[in-house]
mmCIF file of C-alpha atoms in Angstrom:
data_model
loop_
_atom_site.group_PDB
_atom_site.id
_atom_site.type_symbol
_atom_site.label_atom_id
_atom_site.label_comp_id
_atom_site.label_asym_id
_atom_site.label_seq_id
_atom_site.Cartn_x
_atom_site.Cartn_y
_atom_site.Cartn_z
ATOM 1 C CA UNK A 14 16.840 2.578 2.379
ATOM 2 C CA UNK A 15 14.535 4.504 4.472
ATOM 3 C CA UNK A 16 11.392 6.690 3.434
ATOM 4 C CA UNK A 17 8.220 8.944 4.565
ATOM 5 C CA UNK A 18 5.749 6.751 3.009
ATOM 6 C CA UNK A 19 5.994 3.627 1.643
ATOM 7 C CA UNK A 20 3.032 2.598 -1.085
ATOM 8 C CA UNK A 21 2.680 -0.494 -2.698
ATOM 9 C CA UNK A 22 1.790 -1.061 -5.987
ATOM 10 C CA UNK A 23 3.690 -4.336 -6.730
ATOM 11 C CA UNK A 24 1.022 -6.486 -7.972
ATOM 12 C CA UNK A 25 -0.363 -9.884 -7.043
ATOM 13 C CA UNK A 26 2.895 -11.174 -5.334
ATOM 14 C CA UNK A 27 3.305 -7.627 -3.375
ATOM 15 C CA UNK A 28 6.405 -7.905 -1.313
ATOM 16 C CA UNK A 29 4.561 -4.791 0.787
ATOM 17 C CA UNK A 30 1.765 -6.677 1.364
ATOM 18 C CA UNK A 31 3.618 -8.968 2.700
ATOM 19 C CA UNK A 32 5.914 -7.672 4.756
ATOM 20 C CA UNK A 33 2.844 -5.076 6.210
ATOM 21 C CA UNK A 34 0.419 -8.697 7.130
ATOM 22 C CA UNK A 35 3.109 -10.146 8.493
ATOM 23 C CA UNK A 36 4.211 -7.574 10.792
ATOM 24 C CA UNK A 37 0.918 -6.872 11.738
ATOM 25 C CA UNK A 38 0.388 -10.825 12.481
ATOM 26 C CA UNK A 39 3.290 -10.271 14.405
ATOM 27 C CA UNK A 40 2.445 -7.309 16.727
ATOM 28 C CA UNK A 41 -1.234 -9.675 17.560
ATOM 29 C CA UNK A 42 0.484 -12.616 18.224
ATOM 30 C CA UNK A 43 2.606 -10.801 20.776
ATOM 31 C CA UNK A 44 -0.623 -9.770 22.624
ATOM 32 C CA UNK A 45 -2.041 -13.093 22.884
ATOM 33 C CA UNK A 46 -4.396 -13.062 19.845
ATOM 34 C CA UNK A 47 -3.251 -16.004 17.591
ATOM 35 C CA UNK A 48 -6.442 -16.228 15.659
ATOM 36 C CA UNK A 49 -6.149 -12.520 14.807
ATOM 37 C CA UNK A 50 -2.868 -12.920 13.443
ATOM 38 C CA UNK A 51 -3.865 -16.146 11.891
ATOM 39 C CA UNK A 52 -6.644 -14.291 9.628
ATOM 40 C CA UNK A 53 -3.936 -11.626 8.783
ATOM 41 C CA UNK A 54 -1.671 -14.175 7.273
ATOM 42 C CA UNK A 55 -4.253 -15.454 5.725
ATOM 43 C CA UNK A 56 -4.680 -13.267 2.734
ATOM 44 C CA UNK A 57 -0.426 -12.965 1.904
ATOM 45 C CA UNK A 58 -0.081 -15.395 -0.569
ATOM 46 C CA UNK A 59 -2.850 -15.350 -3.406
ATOM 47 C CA UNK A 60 -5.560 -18.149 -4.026
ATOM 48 C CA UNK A 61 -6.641 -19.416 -7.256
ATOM 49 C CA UNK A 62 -10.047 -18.816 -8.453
ATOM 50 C CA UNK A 63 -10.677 -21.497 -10.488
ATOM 51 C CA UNK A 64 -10.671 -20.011 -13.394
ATOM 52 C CA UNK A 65 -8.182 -20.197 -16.595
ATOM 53 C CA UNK A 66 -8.380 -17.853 -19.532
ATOM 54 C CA UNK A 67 -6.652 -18.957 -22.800
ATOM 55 C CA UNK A 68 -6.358 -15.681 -24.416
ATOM 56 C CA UNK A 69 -5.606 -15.371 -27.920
ATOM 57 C CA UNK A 70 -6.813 -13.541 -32.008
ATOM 58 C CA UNK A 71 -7.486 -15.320 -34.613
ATOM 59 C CA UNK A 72 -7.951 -14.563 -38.167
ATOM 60 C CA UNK A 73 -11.084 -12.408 -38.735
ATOM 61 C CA UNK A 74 -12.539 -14.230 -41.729
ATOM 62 C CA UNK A 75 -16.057 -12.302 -43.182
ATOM 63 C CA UNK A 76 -17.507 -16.255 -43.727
ATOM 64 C CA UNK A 77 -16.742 -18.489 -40.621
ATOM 65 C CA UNK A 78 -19.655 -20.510 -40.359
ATOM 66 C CA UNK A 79 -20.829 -23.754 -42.265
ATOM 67 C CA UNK A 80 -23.836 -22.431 -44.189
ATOM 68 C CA UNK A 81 -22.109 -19.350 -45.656
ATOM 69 C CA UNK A 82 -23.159 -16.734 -42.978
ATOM 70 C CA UNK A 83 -21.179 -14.123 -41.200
ATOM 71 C CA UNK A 84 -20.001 -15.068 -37.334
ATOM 72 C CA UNK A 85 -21.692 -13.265 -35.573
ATOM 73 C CA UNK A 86 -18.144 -12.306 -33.572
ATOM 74 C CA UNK A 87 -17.291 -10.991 -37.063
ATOM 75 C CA UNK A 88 -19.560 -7.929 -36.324
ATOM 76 C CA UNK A 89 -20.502 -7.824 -32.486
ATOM 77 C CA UNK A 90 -19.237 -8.086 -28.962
ATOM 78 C CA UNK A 91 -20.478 -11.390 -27.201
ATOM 79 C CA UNK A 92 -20.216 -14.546 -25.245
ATOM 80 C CA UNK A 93 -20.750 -17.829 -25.950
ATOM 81 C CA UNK A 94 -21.164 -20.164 -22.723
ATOM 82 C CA UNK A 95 -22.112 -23.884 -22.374
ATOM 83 C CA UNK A 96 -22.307 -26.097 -19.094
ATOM 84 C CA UNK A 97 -21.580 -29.801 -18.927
ATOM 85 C CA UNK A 98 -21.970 -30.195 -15.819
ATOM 86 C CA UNK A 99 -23.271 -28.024 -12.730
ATOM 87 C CA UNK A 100 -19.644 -27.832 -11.747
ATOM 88 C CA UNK A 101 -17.400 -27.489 -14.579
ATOM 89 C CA UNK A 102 -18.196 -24.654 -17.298
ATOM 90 C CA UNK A 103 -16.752 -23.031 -20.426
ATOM 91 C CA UNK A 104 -17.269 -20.135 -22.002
ATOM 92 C CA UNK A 105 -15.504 -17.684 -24.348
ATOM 93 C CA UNK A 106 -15.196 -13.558 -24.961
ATOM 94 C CA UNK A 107 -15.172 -13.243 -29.010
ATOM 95 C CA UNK A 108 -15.230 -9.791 -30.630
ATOM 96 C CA UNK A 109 -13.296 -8.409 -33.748
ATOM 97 C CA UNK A 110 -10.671 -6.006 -33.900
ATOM 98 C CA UNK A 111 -8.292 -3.997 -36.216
ATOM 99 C CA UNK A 112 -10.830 -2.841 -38.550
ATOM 100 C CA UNK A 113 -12.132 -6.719 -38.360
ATOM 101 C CA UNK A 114 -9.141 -8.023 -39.188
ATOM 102 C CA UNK A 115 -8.985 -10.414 -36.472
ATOM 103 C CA UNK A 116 -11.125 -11.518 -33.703
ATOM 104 C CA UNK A 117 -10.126 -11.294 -29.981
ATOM 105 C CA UNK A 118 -10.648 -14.103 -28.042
ATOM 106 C CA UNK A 119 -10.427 -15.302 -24.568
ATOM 107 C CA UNK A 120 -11.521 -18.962 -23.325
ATOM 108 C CA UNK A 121 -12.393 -19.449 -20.050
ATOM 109 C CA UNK A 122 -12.319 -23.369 -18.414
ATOM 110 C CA UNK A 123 -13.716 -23.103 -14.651
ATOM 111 C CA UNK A 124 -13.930 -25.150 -11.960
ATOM 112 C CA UNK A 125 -15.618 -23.122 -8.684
ATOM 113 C CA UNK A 126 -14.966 -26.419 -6.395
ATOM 114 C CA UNK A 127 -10.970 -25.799 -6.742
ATOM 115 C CA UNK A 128 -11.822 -21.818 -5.626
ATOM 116 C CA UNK A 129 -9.432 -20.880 -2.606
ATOM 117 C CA UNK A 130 -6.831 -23.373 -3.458
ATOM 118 C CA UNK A 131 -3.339 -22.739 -4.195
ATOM 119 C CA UNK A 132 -2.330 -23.570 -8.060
ATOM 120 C CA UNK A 133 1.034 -25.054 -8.115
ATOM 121 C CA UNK A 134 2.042 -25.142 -11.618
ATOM 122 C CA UNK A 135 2.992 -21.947 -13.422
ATOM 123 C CA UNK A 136 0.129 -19.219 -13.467
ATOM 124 C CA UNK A 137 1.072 -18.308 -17.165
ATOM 125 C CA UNK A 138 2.663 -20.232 -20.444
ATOM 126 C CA UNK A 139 2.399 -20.559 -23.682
ATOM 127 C CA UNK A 140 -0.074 -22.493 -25.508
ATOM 128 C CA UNK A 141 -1.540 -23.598 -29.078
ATOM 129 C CA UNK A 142 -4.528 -23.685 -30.667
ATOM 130 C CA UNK A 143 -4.713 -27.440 -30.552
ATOM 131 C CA UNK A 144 -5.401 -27.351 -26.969
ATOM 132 C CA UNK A 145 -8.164 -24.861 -27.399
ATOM 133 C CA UNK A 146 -9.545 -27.252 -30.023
ATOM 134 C CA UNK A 147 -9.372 -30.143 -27.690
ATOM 135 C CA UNK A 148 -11.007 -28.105 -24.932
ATOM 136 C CA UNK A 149 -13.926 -26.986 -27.085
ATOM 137 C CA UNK A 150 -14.077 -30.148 -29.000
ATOM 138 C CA UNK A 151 -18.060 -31.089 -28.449
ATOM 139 C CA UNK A 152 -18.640 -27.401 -29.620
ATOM 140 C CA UNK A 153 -20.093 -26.201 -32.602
ATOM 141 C CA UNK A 154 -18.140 -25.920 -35.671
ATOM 142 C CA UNK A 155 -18.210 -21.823 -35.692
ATOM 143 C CA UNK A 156 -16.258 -22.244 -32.019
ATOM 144 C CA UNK A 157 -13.674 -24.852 -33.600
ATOM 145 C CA UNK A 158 -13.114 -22.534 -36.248
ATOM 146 C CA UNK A 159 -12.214 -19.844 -34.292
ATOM 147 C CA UNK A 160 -9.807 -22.038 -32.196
ATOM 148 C CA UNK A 161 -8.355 -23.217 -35.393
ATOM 149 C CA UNK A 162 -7.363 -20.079 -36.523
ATOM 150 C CA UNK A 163 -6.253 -18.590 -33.448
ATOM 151 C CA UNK A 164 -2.341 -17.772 -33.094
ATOM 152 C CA UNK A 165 -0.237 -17.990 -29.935
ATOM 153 C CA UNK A 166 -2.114 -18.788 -26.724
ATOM 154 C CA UNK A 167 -1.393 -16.902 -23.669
ATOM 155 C CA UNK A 168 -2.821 -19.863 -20.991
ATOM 156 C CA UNK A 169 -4.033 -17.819 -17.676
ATOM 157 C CA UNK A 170 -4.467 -19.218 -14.137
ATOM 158 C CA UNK A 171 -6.496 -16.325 -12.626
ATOM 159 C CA UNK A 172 -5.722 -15.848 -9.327
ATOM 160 C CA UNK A 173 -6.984 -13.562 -6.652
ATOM 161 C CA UNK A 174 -5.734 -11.852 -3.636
ATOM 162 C CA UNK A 175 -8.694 -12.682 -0.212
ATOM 163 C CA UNK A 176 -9.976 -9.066 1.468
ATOM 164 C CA UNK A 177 -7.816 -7.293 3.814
ATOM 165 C CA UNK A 178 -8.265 -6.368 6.915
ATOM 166 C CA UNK A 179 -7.120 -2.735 5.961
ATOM 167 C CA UNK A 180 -5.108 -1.485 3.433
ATOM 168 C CA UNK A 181 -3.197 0.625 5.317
ATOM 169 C CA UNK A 182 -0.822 -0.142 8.206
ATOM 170 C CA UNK A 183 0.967 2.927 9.886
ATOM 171 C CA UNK A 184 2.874 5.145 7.385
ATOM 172 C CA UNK A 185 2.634 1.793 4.619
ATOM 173 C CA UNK A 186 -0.423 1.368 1.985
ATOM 174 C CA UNK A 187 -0.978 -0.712 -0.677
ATOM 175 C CA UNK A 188 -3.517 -0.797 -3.984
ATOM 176 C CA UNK A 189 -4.308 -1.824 -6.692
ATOM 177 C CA UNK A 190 -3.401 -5.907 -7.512
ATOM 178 C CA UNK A 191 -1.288 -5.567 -4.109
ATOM 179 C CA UNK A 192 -4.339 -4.628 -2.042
ATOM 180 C CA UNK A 193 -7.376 -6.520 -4.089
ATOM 181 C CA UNK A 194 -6.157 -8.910 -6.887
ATOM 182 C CA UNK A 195 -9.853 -10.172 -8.127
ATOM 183 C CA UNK A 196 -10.973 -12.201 -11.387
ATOM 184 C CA UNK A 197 -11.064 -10.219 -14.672
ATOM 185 C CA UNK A 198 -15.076 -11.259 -15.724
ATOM 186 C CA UNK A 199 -15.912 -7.388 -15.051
ATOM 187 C CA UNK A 200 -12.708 -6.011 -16.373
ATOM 188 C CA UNK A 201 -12.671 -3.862 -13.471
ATOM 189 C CA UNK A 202 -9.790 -4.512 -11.684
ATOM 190 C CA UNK A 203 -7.084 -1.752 -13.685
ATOM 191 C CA UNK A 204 -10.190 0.739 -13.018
ATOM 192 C CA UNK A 205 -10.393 0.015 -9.165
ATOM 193 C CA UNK A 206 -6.291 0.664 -8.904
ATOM 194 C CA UNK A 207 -7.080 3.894 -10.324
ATOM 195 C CA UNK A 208 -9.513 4.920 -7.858
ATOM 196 C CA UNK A 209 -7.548 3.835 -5.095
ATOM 197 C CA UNK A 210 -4.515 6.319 -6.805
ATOM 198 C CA UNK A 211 -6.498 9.247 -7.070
ATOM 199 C CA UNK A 212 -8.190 8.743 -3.812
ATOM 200 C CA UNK A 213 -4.942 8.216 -2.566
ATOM 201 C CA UNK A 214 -3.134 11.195 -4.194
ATOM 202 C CA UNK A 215 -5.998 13.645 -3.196
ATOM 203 C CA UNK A 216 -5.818 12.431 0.290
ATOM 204 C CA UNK A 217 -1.589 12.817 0.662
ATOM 205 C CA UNK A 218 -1.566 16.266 -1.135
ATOM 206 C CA UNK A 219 -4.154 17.604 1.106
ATOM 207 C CA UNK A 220 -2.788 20.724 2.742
ATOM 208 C CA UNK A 221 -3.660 19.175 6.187
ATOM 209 C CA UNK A 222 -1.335 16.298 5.767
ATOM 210 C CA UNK A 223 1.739 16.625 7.390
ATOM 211 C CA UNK A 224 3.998 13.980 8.109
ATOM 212 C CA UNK A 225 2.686 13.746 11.851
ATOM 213 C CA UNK A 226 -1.271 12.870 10.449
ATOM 214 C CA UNK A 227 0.059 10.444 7.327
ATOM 215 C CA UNK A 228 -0.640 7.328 9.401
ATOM 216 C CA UNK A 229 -4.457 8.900 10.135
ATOM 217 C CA UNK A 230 -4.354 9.712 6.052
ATOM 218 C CA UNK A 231 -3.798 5.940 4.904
ATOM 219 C CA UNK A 232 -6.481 4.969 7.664
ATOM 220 C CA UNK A 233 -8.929 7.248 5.830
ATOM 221 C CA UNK A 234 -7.934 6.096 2.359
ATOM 222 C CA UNK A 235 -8.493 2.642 3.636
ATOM 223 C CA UNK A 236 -11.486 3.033 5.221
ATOM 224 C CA UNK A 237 -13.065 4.610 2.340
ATOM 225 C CA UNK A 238 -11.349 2.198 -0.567
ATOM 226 C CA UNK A 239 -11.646 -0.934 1.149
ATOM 227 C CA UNK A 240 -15.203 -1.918 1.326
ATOM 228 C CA UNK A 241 -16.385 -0.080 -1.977
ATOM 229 C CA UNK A 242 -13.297 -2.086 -3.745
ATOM 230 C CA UNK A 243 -13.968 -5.375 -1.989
ATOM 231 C CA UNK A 244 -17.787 -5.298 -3.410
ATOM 232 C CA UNK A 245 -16.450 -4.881 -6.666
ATOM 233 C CA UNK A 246 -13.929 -8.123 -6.595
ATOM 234 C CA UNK A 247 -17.032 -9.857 -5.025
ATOM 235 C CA UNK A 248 -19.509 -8.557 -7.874
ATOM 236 C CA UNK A 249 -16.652 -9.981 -10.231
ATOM 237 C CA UNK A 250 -16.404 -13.177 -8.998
ATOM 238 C CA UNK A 251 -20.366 -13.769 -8.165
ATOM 239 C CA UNK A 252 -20.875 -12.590 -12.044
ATOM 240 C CA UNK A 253 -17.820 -15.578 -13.090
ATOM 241 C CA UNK A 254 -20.838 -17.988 -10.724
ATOM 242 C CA UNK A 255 -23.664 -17.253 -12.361
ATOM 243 C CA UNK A 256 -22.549 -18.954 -15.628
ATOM 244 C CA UNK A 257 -22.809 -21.945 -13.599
ATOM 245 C CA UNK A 258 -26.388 -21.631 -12.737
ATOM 246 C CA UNK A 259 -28.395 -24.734 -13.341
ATOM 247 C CA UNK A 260 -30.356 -24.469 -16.894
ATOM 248 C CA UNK A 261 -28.042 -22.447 -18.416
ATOM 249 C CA UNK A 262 -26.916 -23.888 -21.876
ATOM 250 C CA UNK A 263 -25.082 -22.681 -24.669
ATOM 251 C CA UNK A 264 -25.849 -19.787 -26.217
ATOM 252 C CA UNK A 265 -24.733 -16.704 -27.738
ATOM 253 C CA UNK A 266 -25.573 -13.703 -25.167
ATOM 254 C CA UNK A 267 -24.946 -10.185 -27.371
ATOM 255 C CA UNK A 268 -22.511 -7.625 -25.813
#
């Protein structure tokens, strides 16, 4: 198959990204420059932050705690976060939904020393609630009952996609998860692939693109995407850090 343009939006595994790296890698190592092309194979195959999420809902019950209160999930957005160590840290995203009917959950088990590495089990299966109670066992009892009652686990490996040189390479482009797969702590990522479609679209269905000035486009749309999208995924993974800043201890921080 042959086209004009070729964008990529195939997520986290992008064939186009790929393919695009490589032949550039290519095209430098046939001019002598091996540690260029080294750095653009670099980023092809995605990296593991560190970070699992064990994302789940459990039953939204009005009295979870021990003395008869309200959680305080029950009726707000919020985080809970403890550190045992400097290194390894836990924390969880509790906030109800359907009318209270439930509360949404995510748990989040990091380790920042295993950051860059390459995870080699599956990056998603299916879980239970008993291994969010063994994960949160030292916890309070308002965390294990949440865990209790939670229903299938959805167990994460969040993995992340290293900055680009460009996302552009002649008349080929990429965005979104393809160009700039980063760690969900902002929930920013689906909002960055949209930015990069519009700026994208308004750039290709500019009346001064023609097919002979594409390739100049997709420069511009990298040029401008690239380092505003890139401080994003780094703002999103410094905010994962800063749970593991010494003195911090468990709390509940209010959305």
């Amino acid at each position: 198959a042959t086209c004009d343009i070729l964008i990529g939006a195939d997520s986290i595994k992008s064939m186009v990204r790929m393919f695009m790296l490589q032949e550039q890698a290519g095209r430098a190592e046939q001019h002598g420059e091996l540690a260029e092309a080294a750095d653009l194979r670099n980023p092809v195959q995605p990296r593991w932050s560190g970070v699992i999420t064990n994302k789940t809902t459990g039953e939204c019950h009005r009295r979870n705690t021990t003395d008869g209160r309200d959680h305080e999930t029950v009726t707000q957005y919020g985080t809970l976060v403890d550190e045992h160590e400097l290194r390894f840290l836990q924390h969880i995203v509790a906030y109800p939904i359907s009318h209270r009917k439930f509360i949404n959950f995510a748990a989040f088990d990091t380790d920042h020393t295993k950051e860059d590495s390459f995870y080699g089990e599956s990056w998603i299966r299916v879980s239970n609630s008993r291994e969010i109670v063994d994960l949160f066992r030292d916890w309070e009892p308002e965390v294990k009952q949440l865990c209790i009652r939670s229903r299938k686990v959805n167990r994460w490996t969040m993995n992340v996609v290293r900055t680009l040189p460009s996302y552009a390479s002649g008349r080929v482009a990429i965005l979104g998860d393809a160009a700039r797969a980063m760690t969900s702590i902002q929930a920013a990522g689906v909002g960055q692939a949209i930015e990069d479609a519009w700026i994208r679209s308004a750039l290709l269905s500019h009346p001064l693109t023609t097919l002979n000035s594409v390739v100049q486009v997709l420069q511009i749309y990298s040029r401008i995407r690239l380092p505003l999208a890139s401080q994003v995924a780094e703002g999103s993974r410094r905010n994962s850090m800063y749970f593991c800043t010494e003195g911090v201890r468990r709390r509940y921080l209010r959305g």
